[in-house]
C-alpha positions as CSV (number, residue, x, y, z in Angstrom):
1,M,35.0,27.2,-22.8
2,H,31.5,28.4,-23.5
3,D,30.8,31.5,-25.5
4,A,28.0,33.3,-23.6
5,E,26.4,34.6,-26.8
6,I,25.6,31.1,-28.0
7,D,22.3,29.6,-26.6
8,L,22.7,26.2,-25.0
9,L,20.2,23.4,-25.6
10,K,17.8,22.7,-22.8
11,A,16.4,19.3,-21.9
12,A,12.8,18.6,-23.0
13,V,10.3,18.8,-20.1
14,N,7.3,17.4,-22.0
15,S,6.5,13.9,-23.1
16,D,7.3,14.7,-26.8
17,P,10.6,16.6,-27.3
18,N,9.1,18.5,-30.3
19,P,8.1,21.8,-28.7
20,A,5.6,22.5,-31.4
21,K,3.4,19.5,-30.3
22,G,3.2,20.4,-26.6
23,G,2.0,17.6,-24.4
24,A,2.0,16.6,-20.8
25,D,4.8,17.9,-18.6
26,I,7.3,15.4,-17.3
27,S,7.8,15.5,-13.5
28,L,10.9,17.2,-12.3
29,T,12.7,16.7,-9.0
30,E,14.4,19.8,-7.6
31,G,14.1,21.4,-11.0
32,S,16.4,19.0,-12.8
33,A,16.0,15.2,-12.6
34,L,13.3,13.6,-14.7
35,I,11.0,11.1,-13.0
36,A,8.6,8.8,-14.9
37,N,5.0,9.4,-14.0
38,A,4.4,5.6,-14.1
39,G,6.6,2.6,-14.3
40,P,6.7,-1.1,-13.4
41,G,5.7,-0.4,-9.8
42,G,2.8,1.9,-10.9
43,S,2.6,5.6,-10.2
44,A,5.0,7.6,-8.1
45,A,2.3,7.6,-5.4
46,Y,2.9,3.9,-4.9
47,L,6.5,4.6,-4.0
48,E,5.5,7.3,-1.5
49,N,2.8,5.1,0.1
50,K,4.7,1.8,0.2
51,S,4.4,0.1,3.6
52,S,7.5,0.1,5.7
53,K,8.3,-3.1,7.7
54,G,5.8,-3.4,10.5
55,A,3.8,-0.3,9.9
56,I,0.2,-0.1,9.0
57,T,-0.2,2.7,6.4
58,T,-3.0,4.3,4.3
59,Y,-3.2,4.7,0.6
60,T,-5.5,7.0,-1.3
61,V,-7.0,5.3,-4.4
62,K,-6.1,7.0,-7.7
63,E,-7.9,7.1,-11.0
64,G,-7.0,3.9,-12.9
65,D,-6.1,1.9,-9.7
66,S,-7.4,-1.6,-9.3
67,L,-7.3,-3.8,-6.2
68,S,-4.7,-6.0,-7.8
69,T,-2.3,-3.2,-8.6
70,I,-2.7,-1.6,-5.1
71,A,-2.1,-4.9,-3.4
72,S,0.8,-5.8,-5.6
73,A,2.5,-2.4,-5.1
74,H,2.3,-2.9,-1.4
75,G,3.4,-6.5,-1.4
76,V,0.2,-7.9,0.1
77,S,-2.7,-10.1,-1.1
78,M,-5.9,-8.6,-2.5
79,N,-7.8,-10.2,0.3
80,T,-5.6,-8.5,2.9
81,V,-6.7,-5.1,1.5
82,L,-10.3,-6.1,1.4
83,W,-10.3,-7.5,4.9
84,A,-8.4,-4.5,6.4
85,N,-11.0,-2.2,5.0
86,D,-14.1,-4.3,5.5
87,I,-14.8,-4.3,1.8
88,K,-16.9,-7.1,0.4
89,D,-16.4,-6.5,-3.3
90,A,-13.3,-5.1,-5.1
91,K,-15.6,-3.2,-7.5
92,L,-16.5,-0.9,-4.6
93,I,-12.9,0.6,-4.6
94,K,-13.2,4.1,-6.0
95,P,-10.7,7.0,-6.6
96,G,-10.3,9.2,-3.5
97,M,-11.0,6.3,-1.0
98,K,-8.4,5.9,1.7
99,L,-7.4,2.3,2.2
100,I,-5.7,0.8,5.2
101,I,-2.7,-1.2,4.0
102,L,-1.2,-3.9,6.3
103,P,2.6,-4.4,6.2
104,V,2.2,-8.1,5.4
105,S,-0.5,-10.4,4.0
106,G,-2.9,-11.4,6.7
107,V,-5.5,-10.1,9.0
108,R,-5.6,-7.2,11.5
109,Y,-7.5,-8.2,14.7
110,T,-8.6,-6.4,17.9
111,V,-8.0,-8.7,20.9
112,Q,-11.2,-9.6,22.8
113,S,-11.6,-10.6,26.4
114,G,-10.6,-14.3,26.8
115,D,-8.6,-14.5,23.6
116,T,-5.5,-16.7,23.5
117,L,-2.7,-16.9,20.9
118,A,-3.7,-20.4,20.1
119,G,-7.4,-19.4,19.8
120,V,-6.7,-16.4,17.5
121,A,-4.3,-18.6,15.4
122,K,-7.0,-21.2,15.0
123,K,-9.7,-18.7,14.2
124,F,-7.7,-17.0,11.4
125,G,-5.7,-20.0,10.2
126,G,-2.4,-18.5,11.4
127,D,0.5,-19.8,13.4
128,A,0.6,-18.9,17.1
129,A,4.4,-18.6,17.1
130,D,4.4,-16.4,14.0
131,I,1.7,-14.1,15.6
132,A,3.7,-13.8,18.8
133,S,6.9,-13.1,16.9
134,Y,5.5,-10.6,14.5
135,N,3.7,-8.6,17.2
136,G,6.4,-8.8,19.8
137,I,4.4,-10.9,22.3
138,V,6.8,-12.6,24.7
139,D,4.7,-14.1,27.4
140,E,1.8,-15.4,25.2
141,S,-0.7,-13.2,27.0
142,L,-2.9,-10.9,24.9
143,T,-4.2,-7.5,26.1
144,K,-7.9,-6.8,25.5
145,G,-8.3,-4.0,22.9
146,A,-4.8,-4.4,21.5
147,E,-4.5,-4.6,17.7
148,I,-2.4,-7.4,16.4
149,I,-1.6,-8.7,12.9
150,I,-2.0,-12.4,12.0
151,P,0.6,-12.9,9.3
152,G,-0.8,-15.3,6.6
153,G,-4.2,-15.4,8.4
154,S,-7.5,-15.3,6.6
155,I,-11.1,-14.5,7.3
156,K,-13.4,-17.4,6.5
157,E,-16.4,-16.5,4.5
158,T,-19.7,-16.8,6.4
159,V,-23.0,-17.5,4.7
């Protein structure tokens, strides 16, 4: 039984438990659970913006982010992030930018008139069966203007 006249200890809510030093606050969830501001997967923002299976998402670049950490946190290649955002140089990524993140490594493509699965697969180095399966294409016909993802595809550099 607790004597109400005795003060109970409270958990530290700053990075250094010595209250005389102060320091950055530790994030709290619903006023009680402690959450690390960063960990092996990066910042808490990475967890909130992680791509869900099949969905194209966006990610806002934070201070200290690099192309490799963003790509790794989302489980895609660095080239996938560059290609999805039409960025030629990783050094152009700056805090505050909104990046399109594909759910898998590969290429996003808008179907053009006359495109076939085999032609798109050849153009981007993908597999026609994988493209059809991933995008739910059952009759091998492509609809002009439809956006599809070419899993494992790549954009060949042009000079």
